[in-house]
Amino acid sequence: MAHHRRKRLFLDQLTDRSEERLAERFAAAFDAALSRPDCRRFVLDTEVRAVLTEAALRWAGLEAAPAVVQQRSEEFGLMVDKAGSLGPPNWKARRRRVTTERWAAEQIAGLREDGAGEDSASPAGAVALHRDDHGQLLPEPVAAVELLNLLRPVVAVGRFMAFAVVALIQRPLWRARLAEGSAEDELLFSQEVRRYFPFFPLVGGTALRRFTWRGHEFDAGDMALLDLYGTNHDSRVWHDPESFDPDRFRGWNPDPNTLIPQGGGDVVTGHRCPGEGATLSLISSAARVVGEHPEFEARIQDLTIDLRHMPAAPRSGVVLTRRQPPTRTKGH
């Protein structure tokens, strides 16, 4: 019950208008980053994290000073990068998470103490004021984790953005189509980015009770792995799944158990990410902003993706380089 109540908290913060505000804040910050005269080179996979962190903090109603953005983006980025790691790399990320949770707890305490939390219109204020099934405010450490669960996934979308730009580099026809400004094409493209590219390959789950599925007996406590990437590339579900084809989603009838890059099932009762709409809006915004900056080009680089790494990423990080203005010849 507590899980569903908190999930409803997230769903209430991720309305269509709220997702639009988040995407607008990101687009403005990303455009500003690429427009800086000193921005000659932008490594999308890593540098967009600070842009997303700034957008997420402002959207949530939290301070977004440069020093705060830098520190939080590094911590969020480490959590994303090392989510599938074992041993020392994962331990390092866990240690940094302690610092991040302490910061989040301070934000919750501040919202509750200084009166800002009385206005739950902001996502951070809503988390600070959220009450459990007994009408009690969540303990600060618990509320801090929930605040991070609202912010960190926004930064994780940066990996999808890197994949989206890879798709634009390798498929210039789609870059031209998106330049025409069709909202439908943006949605189709963003959905296919989520289906085609390997964000995170699998998720684990534990059986709550004994049951039989397709002849296989599960006992309570048994652990199973759901193959996200494999399901998104299953030829029994998707026609020519190894081809990048956004048009496959034109007229598509959504199925909660076939397109599952961010978890499956019903968004309210299952384990589907409540932020799918925000993810789509952010991917579309990133593709749009890149298209609005033709002065940046993707020079020859290694865009291969190592599926042994979790979460997977383009090897080069997706480097965008500003074109040099033509040199004037003497006398002209």
Coordinates of N, CA and C in Angstrom, one line a residue, residues 214-311:
R214 N 3.6 -20.4 -17.7 CA 4.0 -21.1 -18.9 C 4.7 -22.4 -18.5
G215 N 4.2 -23.1 -17.5 CA 4.7 -24.4 -17.1 C 5.8 -24.3 -16.2
H216 N 6.3 -23.2 -15.8 CA 7.4 -23.0 -14.9 C 6.9 -22.7 -13.5
E217 N 7.3 -23.4 -12.5 CA 6.8 -23.2 -11.1 C 7.7 -22.2 -10.4
F218 N 7.1 -21.2 -9.9 CA 7.8 -20.2 -9.1 C 7.4 -20.3 -7.6
D219 N 8.4 -20.4 -6.7 CA 8.0 -20.4 -5.3 C 8.2 -19.0 -4.7
A220 N 7.5 -18.6 -3.7 CA 7.7 -17.3 -3.0 C 9.2 -17.1 -2.7
G221 N 9.7 -16.0 -3.0 CA 11.1 -15.7 -2.8 C 12.0 -16.0 -4.0
D222 N 11.5 -16.7 -5.0 CA 12.3 -16.9 -6.2 C 12.6 -15.6 -6.9
M223 N 13.8 -15.5 -7.4 CA 14.1 -14.3 -8.2 C 14.1 -14.5 -9.6
A224 N 13.6 -13.6 -10.4 CA 13.6 -13.7 -11.9 C 14.1 -12.4 -12.5
L225 N 14.6 -12.5 -13.7 CA 15.1 -11.4 -14.4 C 14.2 -11.1 -15.6
L226 N 13.8 -9.9 -15.8 CA 13.0 -9.5 -17.0 C 13.9 -8.9 -18.0
D227 N 14.0 -9.5 -19.2 CA 14.8 -9.0 -20.3 C 14.2 -7.9 -21.0
L228 N 14.6 -6.7 -20.6 CA 14.0 -5.5 -21.2 C 14.4 -5.3 -22.7
Y229 N 15.7 -5.3 -22.9 CA 16.3 -5.1 -24.3 C 15.8 -6.3 -25.2
G230 N 15.8 -7.5 -24.7 CA 15.4 -8.6 -25.5 C 13.9 -8.5 -25.9
T231 N 13.1 -8.1 -25.0 CA 11.7 -7.9 -25.3 C 11.5 -6.8 -26.3
N232 N 12.2 -5.8 -26.2 CA 12.1 -4.7 -27.2 C 12.6 -5.0 -28.6
H233 N 13.4 -6.2 -28.6 CA 13.9 -6.6 -29.9 C 13.4 -8.0 -30.3
D234 N 12.3 -8.4 -29.7 CA 11.7 -9.7 -30.0 C 11.0 -9.7 -31.3
S235 N 11.4 -10.5 -32.2 CA 10.8 -10.6 -33.6 C 9.4 -11.1 -33.6
R236 N 9.0 -11.7 -32.5 CA 7.6 -12.2 -32.4 C 6.6 -11.0 -32.1
V237 N 7.2 -9.9 -31.6 CA 6.4 -8.7 -31.2 C 6.6 -7.6 -32.2
W238 N 7.9 -7.4 -32.7 CA 8.3 -6.3 -33.5 C 8.7 -6.7 -34.9
H239 N 8.2 -6.1 -35.9 CA 8.6 -6.4 -37.3 C 10.0 -5.8 -37.5
D240 N 10.9 -6.7 -38.0 CA 12.3 -6.2 -38.3 C 12.9 -5.4 -37.1
P241 N 13.0 -6.0 -36.0 CA 13.3 -5.3 -34.7 C 14.7 -4.7 -34.7
E242 N 15.6 -5.2 -35.6 CA 17.0 -4.7 -35.6 C 17.1 -3.4 -36.5
S243 N 16.0 -3.0 -37.1 CA 16.0 -1.8 -37.9 C 15.5 -0.6 -37.1
F244 N 16.1 0.5 -37.2 CA 15.6 1.7 -36.6 C 14.5 2.3 -37.4
D245 N 13.3 2.2 -37.0 CA 12.2 2.7 -37.8 C 11.1 3.3 -37.0
P246 N 11.2 4.6 -36.7 CA 10.2 5.3 -35.9 C 8.8 5.2 -36.4
D247 N 8.6 5.0 -37.8 CA 7.3 4.9 -38.3 C 6.5 3.7 -37.9
R248 N 7.2 2.7 -37.2 CA 6.5 1.6 -36.7 C 5.5 2.0 -35.6
F249 N 5.7 3.2 -35.0 CA 4.8 3.6 -34.0 C 3.6 4.5 -34.5
R250 N 3.6 4.7 -35.8 CA 2.5 5.4 -36.3 C 1.2 4.5 -36.2
G251 N 0.2 5.0 -35.5 CA -1.0 4.2 -35.3 C -0.8 3.0 -34.4
W252 N 0.3 3.0 -33.6 CA 0.6 1.9 -32.7 C -0.4 1.9 -31.5
N253 N -0.8 0.7 -31.2 CA -1.7 0.5 -30.0 C -0.9 0.1 -28.8
P254 N -0.7 1.0 -27.9 CA 0.3 0.7 -26.8 C 0.0 -0.6 -26.0
D255 N 1.0 -1.3 -25.8 CA 0.9 -2.6 -25.0 C 1.9 -2.5 -23.9
P256 N 1.4 -2.6 -22.6 CA 2.3 -2.4 -21.5 C 3.3 -3.5 -21.3
N257 N 3.2 -4.6 -22.1 CA 4.1 -5.7 -21.9 C 5.0 -5.9 -23.1
T258 N 5.0 -5.0 -24.1 CA 5.9 -5.2 -25.3 C 7.0 -4.1 -25.4
L259 N 6.6 -2.8 -25.2 CA 7.5 -1.7 -25.2 C 7.9 -1.5 -23.7
I260 N 9.1 -2.0 -23.3 CA 9.4 -1.9 -21.8 C 10.8 -1.5 -21.5
P261 N 11.3 -0.4 -22.2 CA 12.6 0.0 -21.8 C 12.8 0.6 -20.4
Q262 N 11.7 1.0 -19.8 CA 11.7 1.5 -18.5 C 10.8 0.8 -17.5
G263 N 10.7 -0.5 -17.7 CA 9.9 -1.4 -16.9 C 8.5 -1.7 -17.6
G264 N 7.9 -2.7 -17.1 CA 6.6 -3.2 -17.8 C 5.4 -3.1 -16.9
G265 N 4.3 -3.5 -17.4 CA 3.0 -3.6 -16.7 C 2.4 -2.2 -16.6
D266 N 1.3 -2.1 -15.8 CA 0.6 -0.9 -15.7 C 1.4 0.1 -14.9
V267 N 1.3 1.4 -15.2 CA 2.1 2.4 -14.5 C 1.6 2.6 -13.1
V268 N 0.4 2.3 -12.8 CA -0.1 2.5 -11.4 C 0.1 1.3 -10.6
T269 N -0.3 0.1 -11.1 CA -0.2 -1.1 -10.3 C 1.0 -2.0 -10.6
G270 N 1.8 -1.7 -11.7 CA 2.9 -2.5 -12.0 C 4.2 -1.9 -11.7
H271 N 5.3 -2.2 -12.4 CA 6.6 -1.7 -12.2 C 7.1 -0.9 -13.4
R272 N 6.1 -0.2 -14.0 CA 6.4 0.7 -15.1 C 6.8 2.1 -14.6
C273 N 7.9 2.7 -15.1 CA 8.3 4.0 -14.7 C 7.3 5.0 -14.9
P274 N 6.9 5.8 -13.9 CA 5.9 6.9 -14.0 C 6.4 8.1 -14.8
G275 N 7.7 8.1 -15.2 CA 8.2 9.2 -15.9 C 8.4 9.0 -17.4
E276 N 7.7 8.0 -18.0 CA 7.9 7.8 -19.4 C 7.5 9.0 -20.2
G277 N 6.4 9.7 -19.9 CA 6.0 10.8 -20.6 C 7.1 11.9 -20.6
A278 N 7.7 12.1 -19.4 CA 8.7 13.1 -19.3 C 9.9 12.7 -20.1
T279 N 10.2 11.4 -20.1 CA 11.4 10.9 -20.9 C 11.2 11.2 -22.4
L280 N 10.0 11.0 -22.9 CA 9.7 11.2 -24.3 C 9.8 12.7 -24.6
S281 N 9.3 13.6 -23.7 CA 9.4 15.0 -23.9 C 10.8 15.5 -23.9
L282 N 11.6 15.0 -23.0 CA 13.0 15.4 -22.9 C 13.8 14.9 -24.1
I283 N 13.6 13.7 -24.6 CA 14.3 13.2 -25.8 C 14.0 14.1 -26.9
S284 N 12.7 14.4 -27.1 CA 12.3 15.2 -28.2 C 12.9 16.6 -28.1
S285 N 13.0 17.2 -26.9 CA 13.5 18.5 -26.7 C 15.0 18.5 -27.1
A286 N 15.7 17.5 -26.7 CA 17.2 17.4 -27.0 C 17.4 17.3 -28.5
A287 N 16.6 16.5 -29.2 CA 16.8 16.3 -30.6 C 16.5 17.7 -31.3
R288 N 15.4 18.4 -30.8 CA 15.0 19.6 -31.4 C 16.1 20.7 -31.2
V289 N 16.7 20.8 -30.0 CA 17.7 21.8 -29.8 C 19.0 21.5 -30.6
V290 N 19.4 20.2 -30.7 CA 20.6 19.9 -31.5 C 20.3 20.3 -33.0
G291 N 19.1 20.1 -33.5 CA 18.7 20.5 -34.8 C 18.7 22.0 -35.0
E292 N 18.5 22.7 -34.0 CA 18.5 24.2 -34.1 C 19.9 24.8 -34.0
H293 N 20.9 23.9 -33.8 CA 22.3 24.4 -33.8 C 23.1 23.7 -34.9
P294 N 22.9 24.1 -36.1 CA 23.6 23.4 -37.2 C 25.1 23.8 -37.2
E295 N 25.5 24.8 -36.4 CA 26.9 25.1 -36.3 C 27.7 24.0 -35.6
F296 N 27.0 23.0 -35.0 CA 27.7 21.9 -34.4 C 27.6 20.7 -35.3
E297 N 28.7 20.0 -35.4 CA 28.8 18.8 -36.3 C 29.3 17.6 -35.5
A298 N 29.0 16.4 -35.9 CA 29.6 15.2 -35.3 C 30.7 14.7 -36.2
R299 N 31.9 14.9 -35.9 CA 33.0 14.4 -36.7 C 33.2 12.9 -36.5
I300 N 34.1 12.4 -37.3 CA 34.3 10.9 -37.2 C 34.7 10.5 -35.8
Q301 N 34.0 9.6 -35.2 CA 34.2 9.1 -33.8 C 33.6 7.7 -33.7
D302 N 33.9 7.1 -32.6 CA 33.5 5.7 -32.3 C 32.1 5.8 -31.6
L303 N 31.1 5.5 -32.4 CA 29.7 5.5 -31.8 C 29.2 4.1 -31.5
T304 N 30.1 3.1 -31.5 CA 29.7 1.7 -31.2 C 29.3 1.6 -29.7
I305 N 28.4 0.7 -29.5 CA 27.8 0.5 -28.1 C 28.2 -0.9 -27.6
D306 N 28.9 -0.9 -26.5 CA 29.3 -2.2 -25.9 C 28.1 -2.7 -25.0
L307 N 27.5 -3.8 -25.4 CA 26.4 -4.3 -24.7 C 26.8 -5.0 -23.4
R308 N 28.1 -5.2 -23.2 CA 28.6 -5.8 -22.0 C 28.5 -4.8 -20.8
H309 N 28.4 -3.5 -21.1 CA 28.4 -2.5 -20.1 C 27.0 -2.1 -19.7
M310 N 26.7 -2.0 -18.4 CA 25.4 -1.7 -18.0 C 25.4 -0.5 -17.1
P311 N 24.7 0.6 -17.4 CA 24.0 0.8 -18.7 C 24.9 1.1 -19.8

